[in-house]
Short mmCIF file of C-alpha atoms in Angstrom, two decimals:
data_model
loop_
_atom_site.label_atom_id
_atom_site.label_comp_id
_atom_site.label_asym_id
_atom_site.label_seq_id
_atom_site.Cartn_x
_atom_site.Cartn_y
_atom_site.Cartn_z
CA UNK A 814 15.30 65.74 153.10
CA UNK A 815 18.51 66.69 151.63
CA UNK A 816 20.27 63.71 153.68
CA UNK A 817 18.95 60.70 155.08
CA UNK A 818 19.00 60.21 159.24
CA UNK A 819 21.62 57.79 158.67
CA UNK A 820 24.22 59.92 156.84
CA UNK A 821 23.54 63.06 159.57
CA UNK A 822 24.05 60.75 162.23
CA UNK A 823 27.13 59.31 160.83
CA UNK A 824 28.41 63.20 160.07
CA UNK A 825 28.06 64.37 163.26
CA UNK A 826 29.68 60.89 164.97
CA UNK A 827 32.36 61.97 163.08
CA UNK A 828 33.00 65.44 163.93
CA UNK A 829 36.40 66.82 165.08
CA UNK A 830 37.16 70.34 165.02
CA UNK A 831 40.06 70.65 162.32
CA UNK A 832 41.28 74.25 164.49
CA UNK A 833 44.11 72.41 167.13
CA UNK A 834 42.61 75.96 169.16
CA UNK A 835 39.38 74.70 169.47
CA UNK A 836 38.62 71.39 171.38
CA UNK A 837 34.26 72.16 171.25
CA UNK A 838 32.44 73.49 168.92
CA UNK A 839 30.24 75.90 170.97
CA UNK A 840 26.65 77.01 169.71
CA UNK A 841 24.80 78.99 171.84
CA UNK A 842 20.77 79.23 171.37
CA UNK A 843 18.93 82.58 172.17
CA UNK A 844 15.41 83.75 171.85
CA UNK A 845 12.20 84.49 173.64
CA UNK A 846 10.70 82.57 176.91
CA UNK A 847 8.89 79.50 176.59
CA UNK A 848 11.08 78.68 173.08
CA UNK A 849 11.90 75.26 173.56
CA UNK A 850 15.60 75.77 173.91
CA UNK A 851 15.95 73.85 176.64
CA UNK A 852 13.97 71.15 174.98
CA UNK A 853 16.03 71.56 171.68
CA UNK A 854 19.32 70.53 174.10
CA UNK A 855 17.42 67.98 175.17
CA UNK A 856 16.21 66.65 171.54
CA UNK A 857 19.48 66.41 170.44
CA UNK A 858 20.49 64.55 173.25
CA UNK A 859 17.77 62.03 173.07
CA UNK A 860 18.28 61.32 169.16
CA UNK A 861 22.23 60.91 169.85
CA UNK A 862 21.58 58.85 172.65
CA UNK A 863 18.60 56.65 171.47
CA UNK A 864 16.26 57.34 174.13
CA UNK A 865 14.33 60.50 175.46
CA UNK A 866 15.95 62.46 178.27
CA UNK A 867 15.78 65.27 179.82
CA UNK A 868 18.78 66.36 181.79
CA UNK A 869 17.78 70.42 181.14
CA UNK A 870 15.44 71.24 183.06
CA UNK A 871 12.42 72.73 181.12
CA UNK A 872 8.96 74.25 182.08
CA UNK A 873 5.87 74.15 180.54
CA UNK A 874 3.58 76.50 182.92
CA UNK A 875 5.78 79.58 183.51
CA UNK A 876 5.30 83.05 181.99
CA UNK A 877 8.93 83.91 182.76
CA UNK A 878 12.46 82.03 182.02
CA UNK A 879 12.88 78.90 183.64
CA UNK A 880 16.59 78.56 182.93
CA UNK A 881 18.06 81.34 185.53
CA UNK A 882 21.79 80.66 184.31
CA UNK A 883 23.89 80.76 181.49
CA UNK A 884 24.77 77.22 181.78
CA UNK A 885 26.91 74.53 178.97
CA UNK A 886 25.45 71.09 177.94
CA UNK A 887 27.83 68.43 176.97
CA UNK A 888 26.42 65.10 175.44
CA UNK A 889 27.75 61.36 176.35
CA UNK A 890 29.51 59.59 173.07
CA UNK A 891 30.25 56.92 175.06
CA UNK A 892 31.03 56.43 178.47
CA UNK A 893 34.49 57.65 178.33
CA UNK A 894 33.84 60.17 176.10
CA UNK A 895 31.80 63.81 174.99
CA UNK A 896 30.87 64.85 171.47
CA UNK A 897 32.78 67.88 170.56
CA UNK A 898 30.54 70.47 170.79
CA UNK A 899 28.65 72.47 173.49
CA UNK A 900 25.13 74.43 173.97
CA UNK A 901 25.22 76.93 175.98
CA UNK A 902 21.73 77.67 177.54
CA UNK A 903 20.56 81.17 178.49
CA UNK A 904 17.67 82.72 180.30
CA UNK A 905 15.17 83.73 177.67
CA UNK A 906 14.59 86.72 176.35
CA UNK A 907 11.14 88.88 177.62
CA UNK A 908 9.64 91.87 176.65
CA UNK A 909 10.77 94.18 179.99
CA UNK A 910 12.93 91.53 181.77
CA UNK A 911 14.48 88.41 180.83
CA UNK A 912 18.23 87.69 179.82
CA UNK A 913 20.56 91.46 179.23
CA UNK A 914 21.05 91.59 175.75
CA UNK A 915 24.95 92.77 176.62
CA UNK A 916 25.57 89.76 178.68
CA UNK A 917 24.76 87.94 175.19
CA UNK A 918 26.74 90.18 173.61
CA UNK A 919 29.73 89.39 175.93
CA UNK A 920 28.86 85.79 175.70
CA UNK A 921 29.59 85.79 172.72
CA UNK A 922 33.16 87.00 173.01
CA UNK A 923 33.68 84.25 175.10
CA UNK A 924 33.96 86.72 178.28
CA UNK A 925 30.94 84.90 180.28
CA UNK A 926 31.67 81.88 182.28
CA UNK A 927 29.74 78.98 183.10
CA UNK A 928 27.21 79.32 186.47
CA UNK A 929 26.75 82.94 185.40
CA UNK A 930 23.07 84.48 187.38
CA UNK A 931 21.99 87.21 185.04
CA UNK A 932 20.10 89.85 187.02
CA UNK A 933 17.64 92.19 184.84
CA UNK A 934 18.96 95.08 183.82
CA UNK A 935 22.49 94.94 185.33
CA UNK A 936 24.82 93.99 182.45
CA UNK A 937 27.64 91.98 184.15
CA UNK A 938 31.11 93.74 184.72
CA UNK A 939 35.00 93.02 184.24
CA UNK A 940 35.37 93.07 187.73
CA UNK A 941 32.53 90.20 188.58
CA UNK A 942 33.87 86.57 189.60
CA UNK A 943 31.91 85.14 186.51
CA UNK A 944 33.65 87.55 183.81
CA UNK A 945 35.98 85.60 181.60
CA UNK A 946 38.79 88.74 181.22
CA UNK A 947 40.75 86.46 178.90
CA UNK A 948 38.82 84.16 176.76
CA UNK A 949 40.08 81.37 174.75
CA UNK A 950 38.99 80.49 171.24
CA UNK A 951 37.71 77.50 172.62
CA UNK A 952 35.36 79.95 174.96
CA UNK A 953 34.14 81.56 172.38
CA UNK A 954 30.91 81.23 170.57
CA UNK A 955 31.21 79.72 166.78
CA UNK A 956 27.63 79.58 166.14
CA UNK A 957 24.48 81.36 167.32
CA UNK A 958 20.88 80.11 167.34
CA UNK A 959 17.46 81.73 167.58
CA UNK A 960 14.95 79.72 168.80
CA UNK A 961 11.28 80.45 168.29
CA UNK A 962 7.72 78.93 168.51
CA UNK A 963 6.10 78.36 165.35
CA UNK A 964 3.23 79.11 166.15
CA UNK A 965 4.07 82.47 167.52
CA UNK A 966 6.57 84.50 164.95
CA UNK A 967 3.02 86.52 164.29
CA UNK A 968 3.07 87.49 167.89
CA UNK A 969 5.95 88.16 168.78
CA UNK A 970 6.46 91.96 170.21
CA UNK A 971 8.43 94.36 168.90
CA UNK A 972 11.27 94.58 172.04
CA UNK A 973 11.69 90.80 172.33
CA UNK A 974 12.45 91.70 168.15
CA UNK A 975 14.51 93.89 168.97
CA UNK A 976 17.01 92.32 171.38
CA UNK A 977 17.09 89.90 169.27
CA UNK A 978 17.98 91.62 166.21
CA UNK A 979 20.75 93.44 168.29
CA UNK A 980 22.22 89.89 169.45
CA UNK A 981 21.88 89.08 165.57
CA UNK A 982 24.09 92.38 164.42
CA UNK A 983 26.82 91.84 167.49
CA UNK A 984 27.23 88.72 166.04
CA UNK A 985 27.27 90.01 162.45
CA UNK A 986 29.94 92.09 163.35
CA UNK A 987 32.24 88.97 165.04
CA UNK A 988 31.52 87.06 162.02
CA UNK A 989 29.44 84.76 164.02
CA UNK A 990 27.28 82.60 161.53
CA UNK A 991 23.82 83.12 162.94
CA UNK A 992 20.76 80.19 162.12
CA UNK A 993 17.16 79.36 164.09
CA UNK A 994 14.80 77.02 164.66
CA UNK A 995 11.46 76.81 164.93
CA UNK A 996 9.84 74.86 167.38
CA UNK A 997 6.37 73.29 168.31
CA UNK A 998 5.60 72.50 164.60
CA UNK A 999 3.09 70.20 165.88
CA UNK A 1000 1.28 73.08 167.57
CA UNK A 1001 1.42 75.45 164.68
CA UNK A 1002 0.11 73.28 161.86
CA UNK A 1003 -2.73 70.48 162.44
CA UNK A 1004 -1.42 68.86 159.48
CA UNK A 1005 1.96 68.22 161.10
CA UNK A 1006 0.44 67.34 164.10
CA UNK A 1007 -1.05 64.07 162.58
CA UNK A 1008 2.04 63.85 160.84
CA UNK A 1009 5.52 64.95 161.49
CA UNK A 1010 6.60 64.23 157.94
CA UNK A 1011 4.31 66.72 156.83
CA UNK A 1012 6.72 69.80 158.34
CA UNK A 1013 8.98 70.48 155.02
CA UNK A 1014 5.13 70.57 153.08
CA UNK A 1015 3.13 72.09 155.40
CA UNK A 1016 2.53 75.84 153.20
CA UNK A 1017 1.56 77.19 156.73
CA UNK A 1018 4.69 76.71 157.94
CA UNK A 1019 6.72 77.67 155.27
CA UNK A 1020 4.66 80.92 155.32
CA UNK A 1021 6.49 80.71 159.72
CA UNK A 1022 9.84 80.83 158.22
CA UNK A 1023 9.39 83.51 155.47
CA UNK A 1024 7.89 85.86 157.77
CA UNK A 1025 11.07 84.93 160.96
CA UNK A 1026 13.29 85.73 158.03
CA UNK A 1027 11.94 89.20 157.21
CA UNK A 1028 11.64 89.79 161.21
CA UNK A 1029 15.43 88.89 162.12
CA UNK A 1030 17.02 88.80 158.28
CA UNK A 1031 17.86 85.47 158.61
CA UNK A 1032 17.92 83.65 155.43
CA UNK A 1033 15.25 81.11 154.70
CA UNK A 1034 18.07 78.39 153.75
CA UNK A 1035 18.84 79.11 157.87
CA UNK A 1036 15.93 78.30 159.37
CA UNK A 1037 14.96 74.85 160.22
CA UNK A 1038 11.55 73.35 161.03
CA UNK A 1039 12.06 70.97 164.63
CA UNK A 1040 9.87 69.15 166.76
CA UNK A 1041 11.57 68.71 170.34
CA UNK A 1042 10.98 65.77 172.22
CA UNK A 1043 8.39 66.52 174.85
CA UNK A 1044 5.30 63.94 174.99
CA UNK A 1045 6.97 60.84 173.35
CA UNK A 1046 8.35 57.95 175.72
CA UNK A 1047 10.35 56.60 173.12
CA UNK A 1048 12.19 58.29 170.03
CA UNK A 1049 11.54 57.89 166.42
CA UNK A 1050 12.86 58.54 163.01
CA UNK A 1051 10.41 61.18 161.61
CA UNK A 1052 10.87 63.60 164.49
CA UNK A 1053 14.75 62.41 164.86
CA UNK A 1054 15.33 63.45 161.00
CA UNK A 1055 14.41 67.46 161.56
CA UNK A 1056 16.90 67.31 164.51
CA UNK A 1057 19.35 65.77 162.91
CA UNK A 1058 19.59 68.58 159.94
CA UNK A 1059 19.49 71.48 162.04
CA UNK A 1060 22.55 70.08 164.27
CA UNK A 1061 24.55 69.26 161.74
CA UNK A 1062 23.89 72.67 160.05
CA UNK A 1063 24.89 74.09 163.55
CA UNK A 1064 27.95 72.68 162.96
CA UNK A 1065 28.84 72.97 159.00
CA UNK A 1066 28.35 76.53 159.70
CA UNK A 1067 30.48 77.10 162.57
CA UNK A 1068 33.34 74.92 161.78
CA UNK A 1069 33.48 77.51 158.48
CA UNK A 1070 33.53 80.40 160.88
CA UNK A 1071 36.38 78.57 163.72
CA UNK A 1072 38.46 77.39 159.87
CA UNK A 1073 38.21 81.34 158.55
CA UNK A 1074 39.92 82.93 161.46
#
């Protein structure tokens, strides 16, 4: 790993947007249904925290999105106190329903507020109550995330691709830095499984992220390897340490893109 858990941990602790526009760092995570992006919010809250929680509600069973609105996730510093970034959840993405790729779109400008109910297939309007007519920098979104199984880039079908190259161009054209994860390691590689230190070697994987990158054009220096917390009781360094690299990524990349505007 390029940086021990240590020094991540310590980077992030000390994070403070330099822009006096910007009070969060917002980083919102896309992708298909059944992802893990809940999970990954709940990950990173559980390695910054010390202990596994699960304040975003997930589902394991469903065929369809379990998060029904585009909500924000703040995490405790202390008790007085947030970290200065936000996720922003949204309903997943599904191959004739699922979140309206122009509601990401507008999300994205910073024009979608908090509490917003997508509905399938109606794209949300500048006369709705949730439609942010004068966003903020601090509204807006500084980094974007697609989240995807592992074990499933193979499988993927060709419309949930293709929102989600759409959502990847929009954001191309904002400047938006765009990265992704890749979940349920575990799942995808038996080797991993036994051993979670095994996810940077595992050939099968790296074979995951080559193929994700030629899907969406992401570059393979973009794409990080995760295990959310799910099972475990307790957390631990080896799954903490894959975390810990992707978030601060998150944020090297979009406190470029909030300093170059």
């Amino acid at each position: 790993m390029p940086w021990t858990n240590e020094e991540n941990l310590n980077f992030i602790k000390s994070y403070k947007p330099q822009n006096n526009d910007v009070e969060n760092l917002r980083i919102l995570l896309h992708g298909p249904v059944g992802a893990g992006k809940s999970s990954f919010i709940n990950s990173v809250e559980s390695v910054l925290l010390g202990r596994v929680t699960g304040r975003v509600m997930t589902d394991t069973i469903s065929a369809n999105s379990f998060t029904k609105k585009y909500k924000a996730f703040k995490i405790h510093k202390d008790p007085k106190s947030f970290y200065p970034f936000i996720f922003n959840d949204t309903m997943g993405f599904e191959q004739r329903n699922g979140m309206n790729v122009e509601d990401i779109k507008l999300a994205l400008m910073g024009h979608v507020t908090e509490g917003y109910k997508p509905i399938p297939g109606v794209q949300l309007k500048e006369s709705d109550q949730e439609y942010n007519s004068c966003p903020s920098l601090d509204d807006k979104v500084h980094a974007l995330v697609c989240v995807m199984p592992a074990d499933l880039v193979s499988l993927i079908s060709d419309e949930v691709v293709k929102k989600m190259r759409d959502v990847r161009l929009a954001a191309s054209d904002m400047g938006i830095p765009q990265l992704a994860i890749l979940t349920k390691v575990d799942e995808a590689c038996p080797e991993v499984k036994n051993n979670i230190k095994n996810v940077y070697e595992s050939i099968y994987l790296k074979e995951q992220v080559d193929k994700f990158s030629l899907i969406l054009g992401i570059p393979q220096n973009c794409i990080f390897l995760v295990k959310n917390y799910e099972s475990e009781l307790q957390t631990n360094e080896d799954i903490n340490g894959p975390i810990l690299i992707a978030l601060r990524q998150m944020i090297v990349y979009g406190e470029d893109f909030i300093n170059n505007l």
